[in-house]
Coordinates of C-alpha atoms in Angstrom, one line a residue:
M1 CA 0.0 -0.1 0.0
A2 CA 1.1 3.7 -0.4
T3 CA 3.1 5.0 2.8
E4 CA 2.2 8.2 4.5
T5 CA 5.6 9.0 5.8
T6 CA 5.9 12.3 8.4
I7 CA 9.1 13.6 7.5
S8 CA 11.2 15.8 10.1
G9 CA 14.5 17.1 9.8
V10 CA 17.1 15.3 7.1
H11 CA 15.3 12.2 6.3
A12 CA 17.3 9.3 7.6
A13 CA 19.1 6.4 4.7
R14 CA 17.3 3.4 4.9
G15 CA 19.1 0.1 2.9
S16 CA 22.3 1.2 1.3
Q17 CA 21.5 4.6 -0.2
D18 CA 22.6 7.9 1.4
H19 CA 19.6 9.9 0.4
P20 CA 16.9 9.3 -1.4
V21 CA 15.8 10.9 -4.3
Y22 CA 12.7 13.3 -4.1
V23 CA 10.3 13.4 -6.6
I24 CA 8.1 17.2 -6.1
G25 CA 5.0 16.9 -6.9
G26 CA 2.4 14.5 -6.6
G27 CA 0.3 14.0 -9.6
P28 CA 0.7 11.6 -13.1
A29 CA 4.5 12.8 -13.6
G30 CA 5.1 12.1 -10.0
L31 CA 4.1 8.9 -9.4
A32 CA 5.1 7.4 -12.0
V33 CA 8.7 8.6 -11.6
A34 CA 8.6 7.0 -8.5
H35 CA 7.2 3.8 -9.4
T36 CA 9.8 3.2 -11.7
L37 CA 12.8 4.8 -9.7
R38 CA 11.2 2.0 -7.2
A39 CA 11.2 -0.9 -9.6
R40 CA 14.8 -0.4 -9.9
G41 CA 16.0 -0.5 -6.7
V42 CA 15.7 3.2 -5.8
R43 CA 14.3 5.1 -2.8
A44 CA 12.0 7.3 -4.1
V45 CA 10.0 9.9 -1.4
V46 CA 7.0 11.9 -3.0
L47 CA 6.7 15.3 -1.7
E48 CA 2.9 16.5 -2.5
K49 CA 1.6 19.9 -1.2
S50 CA -0.9 18.9 -0.7
G51 CA -3.8 16.4 1.2
R52 CA -4.2 14.0 -0.9
V53 CA -2.4 13.0 -5.2
G54 CA -3.6 14.2 -8.1
S55 CA -4.5 17.3 -6.5
A56 CA -4.6 19.2 -9.9
W57 CA -7.3 16.7 -11.1
R58 CA -9.6 17.3 -8.7
E59 CA -9.5 20.3 -9.1
H60 CA -10.3 20.6 -13.3
Y61 CA -14.3 20.8 -14.3
D62 CA -16.2 18.2 -13.9
R63 CA -16.8 17.5 -17.4
L64 CA -13.6 16.8 -18.4
R65 CA -12.0 13.8 -19.9
L66 CA -8.8 12.3 -21.4
H67 CA -8.8 13.8 -24.7
T68 CA -6.2 10.3 -25.4
T69 CA -6.9 6.9 -24.7
R70 CA -7.9 5.3 -21.7
R71 CA -5.0 2.5 -23.0
L72 CA -2.4 5.1 -24.4
S73 CA -2.2 7.2 -21.0
A74 CA -1.9 4.4 -18.6
L75 CA 1.4 5.2 -16.3
P76 CA 3.8 2.3 -16.3
G77 CA 3.0 -0.5 -14.2
L78 CA -0.7 -0.7 -13.9
P79 CA -3.4 -0.3 -16.6
I80 CA -6.2 2.3 -16.5
P81 CA -9.6 -0.4 -15.6
R82 CA -11.5 -1.1 -18.8
A83 CA -14.3 -0.3 -16.9
Y84 CA -13.7 3.7 -16.8
G85 CA -14.0 3.2 -20.9
R86 CA -11.7 4.8 -23.7
W87 CA -12.0 8.3 -22.7
V88 CA -11.0 8.4 -18.9
A89 CA -13.4 10.9 -16.7
R90 CA -11.9 13.5 -14.6
A91 CA -13.3 11.7 -11.4
D92 CA -11.7 8.3 -12.6
V93 CA -8.2 9.8 -13.6
V94 CA -8.3 10.8 -10.0
K95 CA -9.8 7.3 -8.2
Y96 CA -6.6 5.6 -11.1
L97 CA -4.1 8.1 -9.4
E98 CA -4.8 6.5 -5.8
Q99 CA -4.6 2.8 -6.7
Y100 CA -1.6 3.7 -8.9
A101 CA 0.2 4.7 -5.5
E102 CA -1.5 2.2 -3.4
H103 CA -1.0 -0.6 -5.9
H104 CA 2.8 0.3 -6.1
G105 CA 3.3 0.7 -2.9
L106 CA 4.7 4.5 -3.3
E107 CA 6.1 6.2 -0.1
I108 CA 4.5 9.4 -0.4
V109 CA 4.7 12.6 1.9
T110 CA 1.4 14.6 1.6
G111 CA 1.5 18.9 3.2
V112 CA 5.1 19.4 2.1
E113 CA 5.6 22.1 -0.1
V114 CA 9.4 22.4 -1.1
S115 CA 10.3 26.4 -1.4
R116 CA 14.2 25.7 -2.7
V117 CA 16.1 23.2 -4.0
E118 CA 20.2 24.3 -3.8
R119 CA 23.4 22.0 -4.5
T120 CA 24.6 21.1 -1.3
G121 CA 28.7 20.7 -0.2
S122 CA 31.1 22.6 -0.3
D123 CA 33.0 22.0 -3.8
G124 CA 28.9 22.0 -5.5
G125 CA 29.0 18.2 -4.2
D126 CA 26.9 15.7 -5.8
R127 CA 24.0 16.0 -3.4
W128 CA 20.6 18.3 -2.7
L129 CA 19.4 20.2 -0.5
L130 CA 15.3 20.7 -0.4
R131 CA 13.9 23.5 2.2
A132 CA 10.3 22.7 2.4
S133 CA 7.7 24.2 5.2
G134 CA 8.2 23.8 8.7
G135 CA 11.6 24.8 8.2
R136 CA 12.7 20.8 6.5
E137 CA 15.8 20.8 5.1
L138 CA 16.3 17.4 3.5
V139 CA 18.8 16.1 1.6
A140 CA 18.5 14.2 -1.8
S141 CA 20.9 11.9 -3.9
A142 CA 19.0 13.5 -6.7
V143 CA 15.6 15.7 -7.8
V144 CA 12.9 15.4 -10.1
V145 CA 10.6 18.2 -10.5
A146 CA 7.1 17.3 -11.3
A147 CA 5.1 20.0 -9.8
G148 CA 2.9 20.6 -12.8
Y149 CA 2.1 22.2 -15.6
N150 CA -1.0 24.2 -14.2
H151 CA 0.0 24.9 -11.5
T152 CA -1.1 29.3 -10.7
P153 CA -3.7 30.5 -12.7
K154 CA -2.7 33.6 -15.0
L155 CA -4.7 36.2 -15.6
P156 CA -3.9 38.8 -18.4
R157 CA -3.7 42.3 -16.8
W158 CA -6.5 43.6 -19.1
P159 CA -6.6 47.4 -18.5
G160 CA -9.7 48.2 -16.7
L161 CA -10.1 45.2 -14.5
D162 CA -9.6 46.3 -11.2
A163 CA -12.6 49.1 -11.1
W164 CA -14.4 46.6 -13.6
Q165 CA -17.8 45.5 -11.2
G166 CA -18.4 42.7 -12.6
T167 CA -17.7 39.0 -11.8
L168 CA -14.7 37.4 -13.7
L169 CA -13.1 33.6 -12.3
H170 CA -10.1 31.7 -13.5
A171 CA -11.4 28.4 -15.5
R172 CA -9.3 27.0 -12.3
A173 CA -12.8 27.7 -10.4
Y174 CA -15.0 26.6 -12.7
R175 CA -16.6 23.3 -12.4
N176 CA -20.2 23.1 -14.2
A177 CA -22.5 25.0 -15.9
A178 CA -25.4 25.1 -12.7
P179 CA -23.9 28.8 -11.2
F180 CA -24.6 30.4 -14.4
A181 CA -28.1 29.1 -15.3
G182 CA -30.1 32.1 -17.6
K183 CA -27.0 34.5 -17.6
D184 CA -24.7 36.0 -20.1
V185 CA -21.0 34.5 -20.3
L186 CA -18.0 35.3 -21.7
V187 CA -15.4 32.7 -21.9
V188 CA -12.3 33.7 -22.9
G189 CA -9.6 32.0 -24.4
V190 CA -10.0 28.8 -27.2
G191 CA -7.8 26.5 -25.8
N192 CA -9.6 23.0 -24.7
T193 CA -10.1 24.3 -21.5
G194 CA -11.8 27.3 -22.8
A195 CA -13.9 25.5 -25.7
E196 CA -15.1 22.8 -23.4
I197 CA -16.4 25.5 -20.5
A198 CA -18.2 27.1 -23.5
V199 CA -20.1 24.0 -24.7
D200 CA -21.0 23.1 -21.0
L201 CA -22.7 26.7 -20.5
A202 CA -24.6 26.4 -23.5
E203 CA -25.4 23.0 -22.9
G204 CA -26.2 23.7 -19.1
G205 CA -28.6 26.3 -19.4
A206 CA -26.6 29.5 -19.7
A207 CA -28.7 32.5 -21.4
R208 CA -25.8 33.2 -23.6
V209 CA -22.4 32.5 -24.3
R210 CA -19.4 34.3 -26.1
L211 CA -16.2 33.1 -26.5
A212 CA -13.4 35.4 -27.0
V213 CA -10.5 34.4 -29.5
R214 CA -7.3 35.8 -30.1
T215 CA -6.2 33.5 -32.5
P216 CA -7.6 30.9 -34.2
P217 CA -7.4 27.7 -33.1
H218 CA -6.5 24.3 -35.2
I219 CA -9.5 21.9 -34.0
V220 CA -9.6 18.1 -35.2
R221 CA -12.0 15.5 -34.6
R222 CA -11.3 13.7 -31.5
T223 CA -11.6 10.2 -33.4
T224 CA -12.5 9.5 -37.1
A225 CA -13.3 5.9 -38.0
G226 CA -12.8 4.6 -34.8
W227 CA -8.8 6.1 -35.3
P228 CA -7.8 8.6 -32.2
A229 CA -6.3 11.7 -32.9
Q230 CA -3.7 11.0 -30.7
V231 CA -2.8 8.0 -32.4
T232 CA -2.1 10.1 -35.9
G233 CA -0.6 12.8 -33.5
I234 CA 1.8 10.0 -32.0
L235 CA 2.4 9.0 -35.9
C236 CA 3.7 12.5 -36.8
R237 CA 5.8 13.3 -33.8
R238 CA 8.9 12.5 -35.5
L239 CA 8.2 13.5 -39.4
P240 CA 9.0 17.2 -40.9
V241 CA 6.9 20.1 -38.9
R242 CA 6.1 21.6 -42.9
L243 CA 5.4 18.0 -43.9
V244 CA 2.4 17.3 -40.9
D245 CA 1.3 20.9 -41.6
R246 CA 0.6 20.3 -45.2
L247 CA -1.3 16.6 -44.0
A248 CA -2.9 18.1 -41.7
R249 CA -4.4 21.1 -43.5
R250 CA -6.1 18.5 -46.4
I251 CA -7.6 16.6 -43.3
A252 CA -9.1 19.4 -41.9
R253 CA -10.5 20.4 -45.1
M254 CA -12.0 17.3 -45.7
G255 CA -13.6 16.7 -41.6
V256 CA -13.6 19.8 -40.4
P257 CA -16.6 22.3 -41.6
D258 CA -15.1 25.7 -42.6
L259 CA -16.7 28.2 -39.3
T260 CA -15.3 31.6 -40.9
A261 CA -19.1 33.2 -41.6
H262 CA -19.7 32.1 -38.0
G263 CA -16.0 33.8 -36.0
L264 CA -13.7 31.3 -35.9
P265 CA -11.8 31.1 -39.1
R266 CA -9.6 28.6 -39.8
P267 CA -5.8 29.1 -38.9
E268 CA -2.8 30.5 -40.8
T269 CA -0.1 28.4 -39.0
G270 CA 0.7 25.4 -39.5
L271 CA -0.9 22.7 -36.7
Y272 CA 2.5 21.2 -36.1
T273 CA 4.2 24.3 -36.1
R274 CA 1.4 25.6 -33.5
A275 CA 2.2 22.7 -31.5
K276 CA 5.7 23.0 -31.2
Q277 CA 5.2 26.5 -29.5
G278 CA 3.0 25.0 -26.8
A279 CA -0.4 25.5 -28.5
I280 CA -1.6 22.1 -29.0
P281 CA -5.2 21.3 -31.4
V282 CA -8.2 22.1 -29.6
Q283 CA -10.2 18.4 -30.1
D284 CA -13.8 18.9 -30.6
V285 CA -16.4 17.9 -28.0
G286 CA -19.4 19.8 -29.4
L287 CA -17.9 23.0 -29.8
I288 CA -18.2 22.7 -33.9
N289 CA -22.0 22.2 -33.7
A290 CA -22.4 24.9 -31.1
V291 CA -21.0 27.2 -33.3
R292 CA -22.6 26.3 -36.5
K293 CA -26.1 26.2 -34.5
G294 CA -25.2 29.8 -32.8
R295 CA -25.2 28.3 -29.1
V296 CA -21.5 29.4 -28.5
E297 CA -20.8 32.7 -30.0
P298 CA -16.8 33.2 -31.4
V299 CA -15.9 36.7 -31.2
A300 CA -13.0 39.1 -30.6
A301 CA -10.1 39.3 -27.9
V302 CA -11.0 41.1 -25.0
A303 CA -8.7 44.3 -25.5
S304 CA -10.0 46.3 -22.2
F305 CA -12.8 46.4 -19.1
E306 CA -14.5 49.4 -18.4
D307 CA -16.5 49.8 -15.8
H308 CA -20.1 47.3 -16.4
K309 CA -18.8 46.8 -19.9
V310 CA -15.8 44.5 -21.8
V311 CA -14.7 46.2 -24.8
L312 CA -13.5 43.6 -27.3
A313 CA -10.5 44.3 -30.0
D314 CA -12.6 45.2 -32.4
G315 CA -13.8 47.8 -30.5
T316 CA -17.1 46.3 -29.5
L317 CA -18.3 46.6 -26.2
I318 CA -20.4 43.6 -24.1
A319 CA -21.8 43.7 -21.3
P320 CA -21.7 39.8 -19.4
D321 CA -22.9 38.9 -16.6
V322 CA -19.7 36.8 -16.0
V323 CA -16.4 36.2 -17.1
I324 CA -14.7 33.5 -17.7
A325 CA -11.3 33.7 -18.1
A326 CA -9.8 30.4 -19.7
T327 CA -6.2 32.0 -20.0
G328 CA -4.0 29.7 -18.7
Y329 CA -0.8 28.5 -16.1
R330 CA 2.2 29.5 -14.9
Q331 CA 4.2 26.9 -13.9
A332 CA 5.8 29.0 -10.9
L333 CA 9.3 27.7 -11.1
E334 CA 10.8 30.2 -10.3
D335 CA 12.0 30.5 -6.7
L336 CA 11.9 26.8 -6.8
V337 CA 14.7 26.6 -9.1
G338 CA 15.2 29.9 -10.8
H339 CA 18.4 30.7 -9.1
L340 CA 19.9 27.8 -11.0
D341 CA 19.8 28.8 -14.3
V342 CA 17.2 26.1 -15.4
L343 CA 14.4 28.2 -16.9
D344 CA 14.3 29.6 -20.3
E345 CA 12.4 33.2 -20.9
R346 CA 8.9 31.7 -20.4
G347 CA 9.9 30.2 -17.3
L348 CA 9.6 26.7 -18.3
P349 CA 12.1 23.7 -17.9
R350 CA 15.3 24.5 -20.5
T351 CA 15.3 20.7 -20.3
N352 CA 12.4 17.8 -19.4
G353 CA 12.8 14.5 -19.3
P354 CA 15.7 12.3 -19.0
R355 CA 18.9 14.6 -19.7
A356 CA 19.9 16.6 -16.9
L357 CA 21.9 20.2 -17.6
R358 CA 25.7 20.1 -17.1
H359 CA 26.0 22.5 -15.0
T360 CA 23.2 20.9 -12.3
P361 CA 23.8 17.0 -12.9
G362 CA 21.1 14.6 -10.6
L363 CA 18.0 17.5 -11.1
F364 CA 15.0 16.7 -13.3
F365 CA 11.8 17.9 -15.1
T366 CA 8.6 16.1 -16.1
G367 CA 5.3 17.2 -17.3
Y368 CA 6.2 20.5 -18.7
V369 CA 5.7 20.1 -22.2
T370 CA 2.3 19.5 -24.2
P371 CA 3.0 17.6 -27.0
I372 CA 0.3 16.5 -29.6
S373 CA 1.0 12.6 -28.4
G374 CA -0.5 12.7 -25.4
T375 CA 0.6 14.4 -22.1
L376 CA 0.4 10.9 -19.9
R377 CA 1.7 8.6 -22.6
E378 CA 5.0 10.9 -22.6
V379 CA 5.3 11.2 -18.8
A380 CA 4.8 7.3 -18.6
R381 CA 8.1 7.0 -21.2
D382 CA 10.3 9.9 -19.6
A383 CA 9.5 8.3 -16.2
R384 CA 11.4 4.9 -17.5
R385 CA 14.4 7.2 -19.2
I386 CA 15.1 9.6 -15.7
A387 CA 14.9 6.4 -13.7
R388 CA 17.3 4.4 -15.7
A389 CA 19.2 8.1 -16.2
I390 CA 19.8 8.3 -11.8
T391 CA 20.3 4.0 -11.4
R392 CA 23.4 4.8 -14.4
A393 CA 24.6 8.0 -12.6
A394 CA 24.6 6.6 -9.4
G395 CA 26.9 3.4 -10.3

């Protein structure tokens, strides 16, 4: 069974390993790494700041299902139960993560937040010091940062927002459409989250749903004749970007209707080019029909707020009752590792997976990319590679 451990001071060594590998974050990526290390005989301790594993998944909206198939989303060493269906619901993802920790007997410490990771030793050494809540100082042989891509909600600094008198919430706070029945709602952001929340509102009784679009997204069918879009993404990952862009454009013209007349034109930049920039395609879970039927109305991007009005980029003034900002997240790694010169200009790790930077050996990151082949599939693959790299370095 999963082991809940209480840490006081520096973690004592167990067996022949002087110090454990600490894994920061008890989501899918962190749990997968902990298991693959344990399977290689390496003691791995998961540090989770909340009270339970899978905390980010517990906070997602009720309607959410994996956009990747059950079979291709399982973590190492435990299939996702067939009873959960092909497209696994949010609540079942949470149950699976709980089952995963229990099945593999992972050592998990909850309620401990790591604030800073430092090299330790007079010469830089090959150890790491973790400063954590409660004044804890933990020494690690290696560190894997898996604190989550969707870490801290991000809101744009729209002019006039401070004086606006309407209701604003980030998508992180959205659960279902019930509180918004009969209301005029503006959803800002047309990624997968914004698109699905807009559809959920339209189907759940909102009086009017508008979707503010800055850059038109690529929309793909989740399946075509039973063939999952994820499998296409896996097959295309190693093909030239321009070739995938051309293929995707042809497939879209055959399978996705042109929504230009409804305010949602086809994007000019290629699908794989956008994906390489971090903008994965929107999987259609009802958006196309909702837009064509006028139940979700695409509008221009938000420019500013003014008294009771929202000013759009095309100059239009609208007065929604509620604004839901599906505007993404910050990874919030600056305080944790920013001093180690391991982050790029966007605040993302400069490496992800089994390769550590030369000046920070033993420090790994996982779960900080959004590949078209599916995030859970890739964190499962990275977990094995990271475990291999750590055991190889340990000799």
